[in-house]
Structures are given as C-alpha cells and as structure tokens.
Coordinates of C-alpha atoms in Angstrom, one line a residue:
M1 CA -9.1 -192.6 61.9
S2 CA -6.9 -191.9 58.9
V3 CA -8.4 -193.9 56.0
R4 CA -6.0 -196.2 54.1
V5 CA -7.3 -198.3 51.3
R6 CA -5.7 -200.4 48.7
F7 CA -6.4 -201.7 45.1
A8 CA -4.6 -205.0 44.9
P9 CA -5.0 -206.6 41.5
S10 CA -3.2 -209.7 40.2
P11 CA -1.3 -209.4 36.8
T12 CA -3.0 -212.5 35.7
G13 CA -5.1 -210.5 33.3
F14 CA -5.9 -206.9 32.3
P15 CA -8.2 -204.9 34.6
H16 CA -11.8 -205.2 33.8
V17 CA -14.8 -203.1 34.9
G18 CA -15.3 -205.2 38.1
N19 CA -11.6 -204.5 39.1
I20 CA -11.8 -200.9 38.2
R21 CA -15.1 -200.3 40.0
T22 CA -13.5 -201.7 43.2
A23 CA -10.4 -199.4 42.6
L24 CA -12.8 -196.5 42.0
F25 CA -14.7 -197.0 45.3
D26 CA -11.3 -197.2 47.1
W27 CA -10.1 -194.1 45.4
L28 CA -13.2 -192.1 46.0
L29 CA -13.3 -193.0 49.7
A30 CA -9.6 -192.0 50.1
R31 CA -10.2 -188.7 48.3
N32 CA -13.4 -188.0 50.2
M33 CA -11.8 -188.7 53.6
G34 CA -8.4 -187.2 52.9
G35 CA -6.9 -190.6 53.1
T36 CA -4.4 -192.7 51.3
F37 CA -4.9 -194.8 48.2
I38 CA -2.4 -197.7 47.7
L39 CA -1.7 -199.8 44.6
R40 CA -0.3 -203.2 45.5
V41 CA 0.4 -205.8 42.8
E42 CA -0.4 -209.3 44.0
D43 CA 2.0 -211.2 41.8
T44 CA 2.6 -214.4 43.7
D45 CA 0.9 -216.7 41.2
R46 CA 3.8 -216.6 38.8
S47 CA 2.6 -219.3 36.5
R48 CA -0.5 -217.3 35.5
E49 CA 1.0 -213.9 35.0
V50 CA 0.0 -212.4 31.7
E51 CA 2.6 -210.5 29.7
G52 CA 1.9 -206.8 29.8
A53 CA -0.8 -207.0 32.5
R54 CA 1.4 -205.4 35.1
E55 CA 1.8 -202.3 33.0
G56 CA -1.8 -202.5 31.9
I57 CA -3.0 -202.1 35.4
K58 CA -1.0 -198.9 36.0
E59 CA -1.9 -197.6 32.5
A60 CA -5.7 -198.1 33.1
L61 CA -5.5 -196.3 36.5
R62 CA -3.6 -193.4 34.9
W63 CA -5.9 -193.1 32.0
L64 CA -8.8 -192.9 34.4
G65 CA -7.1 -190.3 36.5
M66 CA -7.0 -192.5 39.6
D67 CA -3.6 -191.6 41.0
W68 CA -2.2 -193.7 43.8
D69 CA -0.3 -192.3 46.8
E70 CA 1.8 -195.4 47.5
G71 CA 2.8 -198.2 45.3
P72 CA 4.8 -199.1 42.2
D73 CA 6.6 -196.1 40.6
V74 CA 5.7 -194.0 43.6
G75 CA 7.1 -195.9 46.6
G76 CA 6.0 -195.3 50.2
P77 CA 6.8 -196.4 53.7
F78 CA 5.9 -200.1 53.1
A79 CA 7.8 -200.6 49.8
P80 CA 8.1 -202.9 47.9
Y81 CA 4.5 -203.1 46.7
N82 CA 4.9 -206.1 44.5
Q83 CA 4.3 -209.2 46.7
S84 CA 6.9 -211.3 44.9
E85 CA 9.5 -208.9 46.4
R86 CA 8.1 -209.3 49.9
L87 CA 8.9 -213.0 50.5
S88 CA 11.3 -212.2 53.3
I89 CA 8.5 -210.3 55.1
Y90 CA 6.2 -213.3 54.9
Q91 CA 8.6 -216.0 56.0
P92 CA 8.9 -215.2 59.7
L93 CA 5.1 -214.8 60.0
Y94 CA 4.2 -218.2 58.6
Q95 CA 6.9 -219.7 60.7
Q96 CA 5.2 -218.0 63.7
L97 CA 1.9 -219.7 62.8
L98 CA 3.6 -223.1 62.6
A99 CA 5.3 -222.5 66.0
Q100 CA 1.9 -221.5 67.6
G101 CA 0.2 -224.6 66.2
D102 CA -2.1 -222.4 64.1
A103 CA -0.8 -223.9 60.8
Y104 CA 0.7 -227.2 59.6
K105 CA 2.6 -228.7 56.8
C106 CA 0.6 -230.7 54.3
F107 CA 2.5 -233.3 52.2
C108 CA -0.5 -234.6 50.2
T109 CA 0.4 -235.0 46.5
S110 CA -1.7 -233.5 43.7
E111 CA -2.8 -237.0 42.8
R112 CA -4.2 -237.7 46.3
L113 CA -6.0 -234.4 46.3
A114 CA -7.5 -235.0 42.8
G115 CA -8.6 -238.5 43.9
L116 CA -10.2 -237.0 47.1
R117 CA -12.0 -234.4 45.1
K118 CA -13.4 -237.0 42.7
S119 CA -14.6 -239.3 45.4
Q120 CA -16.3 -236.4 47.2
E121 CA -18.0 -235.3 43.9
E122 CA -19.2 -238.8 43.3
A123 CA -20.6 -239.1 46.8
K124 CA -22.2 -235.6 46.3
K125 CA -20.3 -234.2 49.3
P126 CA -18.7 -230.8 49.7
T127 CA -15.3 -230.8 48.0
M128 CA -12.7 -229.8 50.6
Y129 CA -9.4 -231.0 52.1
D130 CA -10.0 -233.9 54.6
R131 CA -7.2 -232.5 56.9
H132 CA -5.2 -235.7 56.4
C133 CA -1.9 -234.1 57.5
R134 CA -3.3 -231.9 60.3
Q135 CA -2.3 -234.3 63.0
L136 CA 0.6 -236.0 61.2
S137 CA 3.2 -237.1 63.6
D138 CA 5.9 -238.3 61.2
A139 CA 6.7 -235.8 58.6
P140 CA 8.2 -237.3 55.4
E141 CA 11.8 -236.1 54.9
G142 CA 12.6 -234.3 51.6
Q143 CA 9.0 -234.4 50.4
P144 CA 7.5 -231.2 49.0
F145 CA 4.8 -229.6 51.2
V146 CA 2.4 -226.7 51.5
I147 CA 1.5 -224.9 54.7
R148 CA -2.2 -224.9 55.6
L149 CA -4.1 -222.8 58.2
K150 CA -5.9 -224.6 60.9
M151 CA -9.5 -223.6 60.8
P152 CA -11.8 -224.3 63.8
L153 CA -13.6 -227.6 63.6
E154 CA -16.7 -226.5 65.4
G155 CA -18.8 -223.4 66.0
K156 CA -19.3 -220.3 63.9
T157 CA -17.2 -217.6 62.4
V158 CA -18.9 -214.2 62.0
L159 CA -18.1 -211.7 59.3
H160 CA -19.0 -208.2 60.3
D161 CA -19.6 -206.6 57.0
Y162 CA -20.2 -202.8 56.7
L163 CA -22.9 -203.3 54.2
R164 CA -24.5 -206.5 55.0
G165 CA -24.3 -206.7 58.8
D166 CA -23.3 -210.1 60.4
V167 CA -22.7 -213.1 58.1
E168 CA -22.3 -216.4 59.8
F169 CA -20.3 -219.4 58.6
D170 CA -20.4 -223.0 59.9
N171 CA -16.7 -223.8 60.7
A172 CA -17.1 -227.5 59.9
L173 CA -17.8 -226.5 56.3
V174 CA -14.7 -224.3 55.9
D175 CA -11.6 -225.8 54.3
D176 CA -8.1 -225.5 55.8
P177 CA -6.7 -223.1 53.1
V178 CA -3.2 -223.3 51.8
L179 CA -1.1 -220.3 53.0
I180 CA 2.2 -221.1 51.5
K181 CA 2.6 -223.1 48.3
S182 CA 5.3 -225.7 47.7
D183 CA 7.5 -223.2 45.9
G184 CA 7.6 -221.0 48.9
F185 CA 5.3 -218.3 47.5
P186 CA 2.3 -217.2 49.5
T187 CA -1.3 -217.6 48.4
Y188 CA -3.7 -214.7 48.3
H189 CA -5.3 -215.9 51.6
F190 CA -1.9 -215.3 53.4
A191 CA -0.2 -212.5 51.5
A192 CA -3.1 -210.2 51.1
M193 CA -4.1 -210.4 54.8
V194 CA -0.5 -209.9 56.0
D195 CA 0.0 -206.9 53.7
D196 CA -3.3 -205.4 54.7
H197 CA -2.2 -205.5 58.3
L198 CA 1.3 -204.3 57.8
M199 CA 0.2 -201.5 55.4
E200 CA -2.3 -200.4 58.0
I201 CA -5.3 -200.8 55.7
T202 CA -8.4 -199.6 57.4
H203 CA -11.1 -200.6 54.9
V204 CA -11.0 -203.7 52.7
I205 CA -13.3 -203.1 49.7
R206 CA -13.5 -206.2 47.6
A207 CA -16.0 -208.0 45.4
E208 CA -18.9 -209.9 46.7
E209 CA -17.4 -213.2 45.6
W210 CA -14.8 -212.9 48.4
I211 CA -17.4 -213.3 51.1
S212 CA -17.1 -217.1 51.1
S213 CA -13.4 -216.7 51.9
A214 CA -13.9 -214.3 54.7
P215 CA -13.8 -216.9 57.5
K216 CA -10.3 -218.0 56.5
H217 CA -9.1 -214.4 56.5
I218 CA -10.8 -213.7 59.9
R219 CA -9.2 -216.8 61.3
L220 CA -5.8 -215.6 60.2
Y221 CA -6.3 -212.2 61.8
E222 CA -7.3 -213.9 65.0
A223 CA -4.3 -216.2 64.9
F224 CA -2.0 -213.3 64.8
G225 CA -4.0 -211.3 67.3
W226 CA -4.5 -208.4 64.8
Q227 CA -7.4 -206.0 64.6
Q228 CA -9.5 -206.7 61.6
P229 CA -10.1 -203.9 59.0
I230 CA -13.6 -202.8 58.1
W231 CA -14.8 -205.3 55.6
V232 CA -16.9 -203.9 52.7
H233 CA -18.3 -206.3 50.0
P234 CA -20.2 -204.4 47.2
S235 CA -22.5 -206.2 44.9
I236 CA -21.3 -207.9 41.8
I237 CA -21.8 -206.4 38.3
L238 CA -24.2 -208.0 35.9
G239 CA -25.1 -207.5 32.3
P240 CA -28.5 -206.2 31.2
D241 CA -29.7 -209.8 31.0
R242 CA -28.8 -210.0 34.8
K243 CA -26.2 -212.7 34.0
R244 CA -22.6 -212.4 35.1
L245 CA -20.8 -209.7 33.1
S246 CA -18.7 -211.3 30.4
K247 CA -17.4 -210.6 26.9
R248 CA -20.7 -211.6 25.3
H249 CA -22.1 -208.3 26.7
G250 CA -19.4 -206.3 24.9
A251 CA -16.1 -204.8 26.1
T252 CA -15.2 -205.5 29.7
E253 CA -11.5 -204.6 29.9
A254 CA -11.0 -201.0 31.0
L255 CA -8.5 -200.2 28.2
A256 CA -10.9 -201.6 25.6
F257 CA -13.2 -198.7 26.4
R258 CA -10.5 -196.2 25.7
D259 CA -10.0 -198.0 22.3
E260 CA -13.7 -197.7 21.8
G261 CA -13.6 -193.9 22.3
V262 CA -15.1 -193.7 25.8
L263 CA -13.9 -190.7 27.7
P264 CA -12.2 -191.4 31.1
D265 CA -14.5 -189.0 33.0
A266 CA -17.6 -190.6 31.5
L267 CA -16.4 -194.2 32.5
V268 CA -15.5 -193.0 36.0
N269 CA -19.0 -191.4 36.3
F270 CA -20.7 -194.5 35.0
L271 CA -18.8 -197.0 37.1
A272 CA -19.3 -195.0 40.2
L273 CA -23.1 -195.4 39.7
C274 CA -22.7 -199.2 39.2
G275 CA -23.7 -200.2 42.7
W276 CA -23.5 -196.7 44.4
S277 CA -25.9 -193.8 44.7
P278 CA -25.3 -190.2 45.7
G279 CA -28.7 -190.3 47.4
D280 CA -30.5 -188.3 44.8
D281 CA -31.4 -188.6 41.1
R282 CA -28.1 -187.2 39.7
E283 CA -26.6 -189.2 36.9
V284 CA -24.0 -187.0 35.2
M285 CA -21.6 -185.9 37.9
T286 CA -18.2 -184.4 37.7
R287 CA -15.2 -186.0 39.4
R288 CA -15.3 -183.4 42.1
E289 CA -19.0 -184.0 42.7
L290 CA -18.4 -187.8 42.9
I291 CA -15.6 -187.3 45.5
E292 CA -17.7 -184.9 47.6
A293 CA -20.8 -187.1 47.6
F294 CA -19.1 -190.5 48.0
S295 CA -19.7 -192.6 51.2
L296 CA -19.8 -196.2 52.0
D297 CA -23.4 -195.8 53.0
G298 CA -24.3 -195.1 49.4
I299 CA -23.0 -198.5 48.2
Q300 CA -25.8 -201.0 47.4
V301 CA -25.8 -204.7 47.9
S302 CA -28.3 -205.5 45.1
P303 CA -26.5 -206.5 41.8
A304 CA -25.3 -203.5 39.7
I305 CA -26.2 -203.5 36.0
F306 CA -23.6 -202.6 33.4
D307 CA -25.4 -201.4 30.3
H308 CA -23.2 -200.5 27.4
E309 CA -25.9 -198.4 25.8
K310 CA -26.3 -196.4 29.0
L311 CA -22.5 -195.9 29.0
K312 CA -22.6 -194.7 25.4
W313 CA -25.5 -192.3 26.2
M314 CA -23.5 -190.8 29.1
N315 CA -20.3 -190.7 27.1
G316 CA -22.3 -188.7 24.4
V317 CA -23.2 -186.2 27.1
Y318 CA -19.6 -185.7 28.0
I319 CA -18.6 -185.4 24.3
R320 CA -21.1 -182.6 23.8
Q321 CA -19.6 -180.7 26.7
M322 CA -16.1 -180.7 25.2
P323 CA -14.7 -177.5 23.7
L324 CA -14.5 -177.9 20.0
P325 CA -10.7 -177.7 19.8
V326 CA -10.4 -180.4 22.5
F327 CA -13.0 -182.6 20.8
G328 CA -11.2 -182.2 17.4
A329 CA -7.9 -183.3 19.0
A330 CA -9.5 -186.2 20.7
C331 CA -11.0 -187.4 17.4
R332 CA -7.8 -187.3 15.4
P333 CA -6.5 -190.8 16.5
Y334 CA -9.8 -192.3 15.5
L335 CA -10.0 -190.9 12.0
G336 CA -7.1 -192.8 10.6
E337 CA -5.0 -191.4 7.8
V338 CA -7.0 -188.5 6.2
D339 CA -5.4 -186.1 3.7
A340 CA -7.0 -182.9 4.5
P341 CA -6.1 -179.5 6.1
D342 CA -6.5 -179.3 10.0
E343 CA -9.2 -176.6 9.6
Y344 CA -11.3 -178.8 7.3
I345 CA -11.0 -181.7 9.7
E346 CA -12.0 -179.6 12.7
A347 CA -15.0 -178.2 10.8
V348 CA -16.0 -181.8 9.8
V349 CA -15.9 -183.3 13.3
A350 CA -17.7 -180.2 14.6
L351 CA -20.8 -181.3 12.6
E352 CA -20.9 -184.7 14.4
Q353 CA -20.2 -183.6 17.9
E354 CA -23.9 -183.5 18.8
R355 CA -24.4 -187.0 17.2
V356 CA -21.6 -189.3 18.1
R357 CA -21.7 -191.3 21.4
T358 CA -18.1 -192.5 21.3
L359 CA -15.0 -191.1 19.7
S360 CA -14.6 -194.2 17.6
E361 CA -17.9 -193.5 15.8
I362 CA -16.4 -190.4 14.3
K363 CA -14.6 -192.3 11.5
E364 CA -17.7 -193.9 10.1
A365 CA -19.8 -190.8 10.7
T366 CA -17.4 -188.6 8.7
S367 CA -15.8 -190.9 6.2
F368 CA -17.8 -189.4 3.2
F369 CA -16.3 -186.0 3.9
F370 CA -12.8 -187.4 3.0
D371 CA -13.5 -190.2 0.6
E372 CA -14.6 -189.2 -2.9
A373 CA -15.3 -192.8 -3.8
F374 CA -18.0 -193.2 -1.1
E375 CA -20.8 -195.7 -1.6
Y376 CA -24.4 -194.7 -2.0
D377 CA -27.0 -196.0 0.5
E378 CA -29.1 -198.5 -1.4
K379 CA -32.3 -197.5 0.3
G380 CA -31.6 -193.9 -0.5
V381 CA -30.9 -194.7 -4.1
E382 CA -34.1 -196.7 -4.4
K383 CA -36.3 -194.0 -3.0
W384 CA -34.8 -190.8 -4.5
F385 CA -33.1 -192.0 -7.7
R386 CA -35.2 -194.9 -8.9
Q387 CA -38.7 -194.1 -8.0
G388 CA -38.4 -190.8 -9.9
D389 CA -36.0 -189.1 -12.2
P390 CA -33.4 -187.1 -10.0
R391 CA -32.0 -185.3 -13.0
P392 CA -34.3 -182.2 -12.9
I393 CA -33.6 -181.7 -9.2
L394 CA -29.8 -182.2 -9.5
E395 CA -29.4 -180.2 -12.7
A396 CA -31.4 -177.3 -11.1
M397 CA -29.2 -177.5 -8.0
V398 CA -26.0 -177.5 -10.1
R399 CA -27.1 -174.4 -12.0
R400 CA -28.1 -172.4 -9.0
L401 CA -25.1 -173.6 -6.8
A402 CA -22.6 -172.7 -9.6
A403 CA -23.9 -169.2 -9.5
Q404 CA -24.0 -168.9 -5.7
E405 CA -21.5 -166.5 -4.3
H406 CA -22.4 -166.5 -0.6
W407 CA -21.4 -170.0 0.4
S408 CA -22.8 -170.6 3.8
A409 CA -25.7 -172.5 5.4
D410 CA -27.9 -169.3 5.4
G411 CA -27.0 -168.5 1.8
L412 CA -27.6 -172.1 0.6
A413 CA -30.9 -172.9 2.3
P414 CA -33.1 -170.7 0.0
I415 CA -31.8 -172.6 -3.0
A416 CA -33.8 -175.7 -2.0
D417 CA -37.0 -173.6 -1.9
A418 CA -36.2 -172.1 -5.2
V419 CA -35.6 -175.5 -6.9
A420 CA -38.8 -176.9 -5.5
E421 CA -40.8 -173.9 -6.7
E422 CA -39.1 -174.1 -10.1
L423 CA -40.1 -177.8 -10.5
G424 CA -43.6 -177.3 -9.1
L425 CA -42.9 -179.4 -6.0
E426 CA -45.3 -178.9 -3.0
K427 CA -42.5 -179.3 -0.6
R428 CA -38.7 -179.0 -0.6
A429 CA -38.1 -182.3 1.1
P430 CA -37.5 -184.2 -2.2
V431 CA -34.9 -181.6 -3.2
I432 CA -33.1 -181.9 0.2
H433 CA -33.1 -185.7 0.3
T434 CA -32.1 -186.1 -3.3
A435 CA -29.2 -183.6 -2.9
R436 CA -28.1 -185.3 0.4
V437 CA -27.8 -188.7 -1.2
A438 CA -26.0 -187.3 -4.2
I439 CA -23.5 -185.4 -2.2
S440 CA -22.9 -187.8 0.7
G441 CA -24.3 -191.1 -0.4
R442 CA -26.4 -191.2 2.8
T443 CA -29.9 -190.6 3.9
G444 CA -29.0 -189.1 7.3
G445 CA -26.3 -187.0 8.9
P446 CA -25.7 -183.4 9.7
G447 CA -27.9 -180.6 8.3
L448 CA -27.6 -180.6 4.5
F449 CA -26.6 -176.9 4.2
D450 CA -24.1 -177.2 7.1
M451 CA -22.6 -180.2 5.4
M452 CA -22.3 -178.4 2.0
T453 CA -20.8 -175.3 3.6
V454 CA -18.0 -177.4 5.1
M455 CA -17.4 -179.4 2.0
G456 CA -17.0 -176.3 -0.1
K457 CA -18.4 -175.4 -3.5
D458 CA -16.1 -177.4 -5.7
R459 CA -16.5 -180.6 -3.9
V460 CA -20.3 -180.4 -3.7
L461 CA -20.6 -179.6 -7.5
R462 CA -18.1 -182.4 -8.3
R463 CA -20.2 -184.9 -6.4
I464 CA -23.5 -183.9 -7.9
H465 CA -22.0 -184.2 -11.4
R466 CA -20.7 -187.7 -10.4
T467 CA -24.2 -188.7 -9.3
L468 CA -25.7 -187.4 -12.6
E469 CA -23.2 -189.5 -14.5
T470 CA -23.6 -192.8 -12.4
H471 CA -27.1 -192.9 -11.1
S472 CA -29.6 -190.8 -13.0
A473 CA -29.5 -193.4 -15.7
S474 CA -31.2 -195.9 -13.5
A475 CA -34.2 -193.6 -13.2
P476 CA -37.4 -194.5 -15.3

C-alpha cells in the first residue's frame, strides 16, 4: 500500500504545537514509508478565517523543514487543495446523499435551535438536534436550510482505531451533523471526509478530541460505500501541570518558538517525542534518525507532556552542536542593533554558545559587551564593593594590566594570582569576583580571562577606571 497522509489545518488561527505535532507524525510516516505528504487548507469557515493564518501555516511548515508533496504552491493531481475552491466537487456528492435518503434538508432557524438547546440544558439532557426536519413532508419554499446526515437511530457504530482498538458509540446519542451550511459551504464533517476519499488518503492521523466525531464520519463513508482509511488518534498534549496546553504554559504557536530562538531541528525532535517513542532511551535524534525510527506502533495513547524547560534544554544541546560561524549568523537577528565589527561580535557570542538555551537569550547574555553604560548587579556591588574596599584590588589590576603585553586568557590568568599575593589574600577569588563586577557589572558569565581577552585591553582598563570613579567611594 502506498501511504498517503494529509495535514489539513484551518486558517482560523496560526498553527500551534498540537497542529504541528499532528503534521509531524504525518510527515514522518510519509518519509519513513516513501509515501506522500499532502497539505490541504480547510477554509470553508469563512467567517472565522484569521488574516495571515493561511500563509502562517505554510511558513511554519517550511521553517520546520516539513516539505509537502502535494498542496498549495506545489499542486498535484487533486488540485485545488483549498476547500473553498472545491465546491463544485462537493455539490454532486451531497445531492447524491439527498437522493439516496441518507441526508435531509433542515429548515430549523437559529432561534429554534437555541431554544431547543436551552430546554435540554435546563432538563439536564444531552444537547443534540431533535431531528425535527428528518421526516418533514412539506418543505417550506424559499426558506434557508442546511443539509444534515441521517445517523442510525439504533445500534452501535464501531471505530476501528489503530492505536486504541475498537471504540463503540451508541447511535441514539449521536447527533445528525450538518454537512452543508445555508451558504452552500460544507462543514468539516463533509468536506474533510470527501477530500480524504478523493485524495486517496490511507491514514487519517488527527487529535484525540476527534474521536467523538468518528461515528459521523464512519456513517458518511458507509453511505457512499467507500473504504475507510486507517484511523489514528494520538493522545492530546498537556502542560507540565497535566492541564490542557494553553498560553498560560508559555508559547504555543509554532512561529512563536522561532521568535524565541528555538532551532527548527530541536522543535521537530522535541515534538516527535511528545506522544511517540523510538522504542529506546534516545532523546536527541537527528531528522534522519527520526524518519528511520518512526512507526505508528510507537505512538502512545497516554497524554503527552509539553515542558518548555525540557524544550530549552534540548535546544541548548542543538545550539552547542552548531559550528561557530553558523551560530554567530543565527544570533545576529536576536542581538538588535550593535555597533561593533563582525569579528568582535562572533568572538562575543562564542563565549555564550555553551551557556544559552535559546538564541533570544543571546542579547541579554552579551549586552554588557556592547554597552558601556551597563548597570552593576546590586548583589555583586554589595558583596564585592561595600563589604570591603575594592580599590586596592582594582588599582593593582590596573597597574599590572596596563603593563601586560601578551593579551590572552593564558597571559591574563597569572595576574589574578599575583594581585592576591601582593595584597596578602589567601585565595584569588576576591580578585576575580571584584574584577568581574567591575568589568561586566555581573557576578556570573563567561570565564573572566576569556571575557577580558575578547573585550580587549583598552575596554577593560576603561571599565575598571569607571568603577573606581563611581563605586569605590561607597566602600567603608
């Protein structure tokens, strides 16, 4: 069997991690099996379409390297791939259902339906259409209508799910879904199933929340006499608190992670492991390794946990694997406007490659390298400037640094020992910490001597002089 899978988002919003995880499972299956990955835009809900979302969907997939074989901007044998352009394809098929007696016109007004829902809620009954128009003999002329599918009134409908086995539904509790809206546009229940059949989709991978709609879709396949695809419903994605993933957990839109400085390969790796396992303890996997290991059998039905901290850890692993020139180029958009030579910028970001977890962290991590008006960390000032007089240390440093000819980390390191010995200090730690705060304003960061090497002699001396002028007066 030639595998054909589709990612079919709606442009009613920008793709979030749940959408993209579904797309990724589709893409990995297609690439593993030598199959076809299709992008189809389900844009029949025109009133809810969000400006820019259509392009955002394609942009997110491209950023993540998930190329599609058929769909918008690519074409294919089943073009067009925007459902709003396929109305002429749907029309004869819903007319066929009406002629067969498998669907009917419903003339109920929105007011009647709202009243029905309210009365059912007050009576604490399931809210569903009461099939008022199902046996209607006299159809009102000129009145708007929708087309509903006739669901069986008795018995069971069974979903054969690849992951979950057989799931049964009581037909008496399943609504007659609307297939065609009063504006002539199809609903998801109709268009998606028709397109899946016509586009020869072999596997429908979709979120767990679609399980409750499965009997309606199975009934539609049965009404047309079509063979059903393989249904696959992975688990939902939860936050670390095991509640439904939402904005309160942090970024959820795929492109927001790009803005945050998450690398595409890291996000792909992380999302693949949200509800799927390669069958061993591997966590950091290349794209090729993911493709080779992927199978539907590895998908789990227990809820997946999306932990932003774990993603940042994994992204840090990928950052540390980047060649320095590539890392430097990737950092540039996140640094903002900095007035410095390229070689200085590359040397600065190189000091933070082992420390940052996202590219967006690079600006804060390196700001003191570029800004002479940096602020001093208050805790550092309190400990190293106020609890003792920093002047002897800083003055000794200035004297020795001014005479230093070999300006490198190896050449600078002995100076700290020499200053400590000169001042009768048991350890060199006070020298290093005092100098660090004086030069960077911070108590942590890259190695002091590596930092000084990159900054250069003039900048280091200028900053120590500034500290002597502005902070040593606060010492006892």
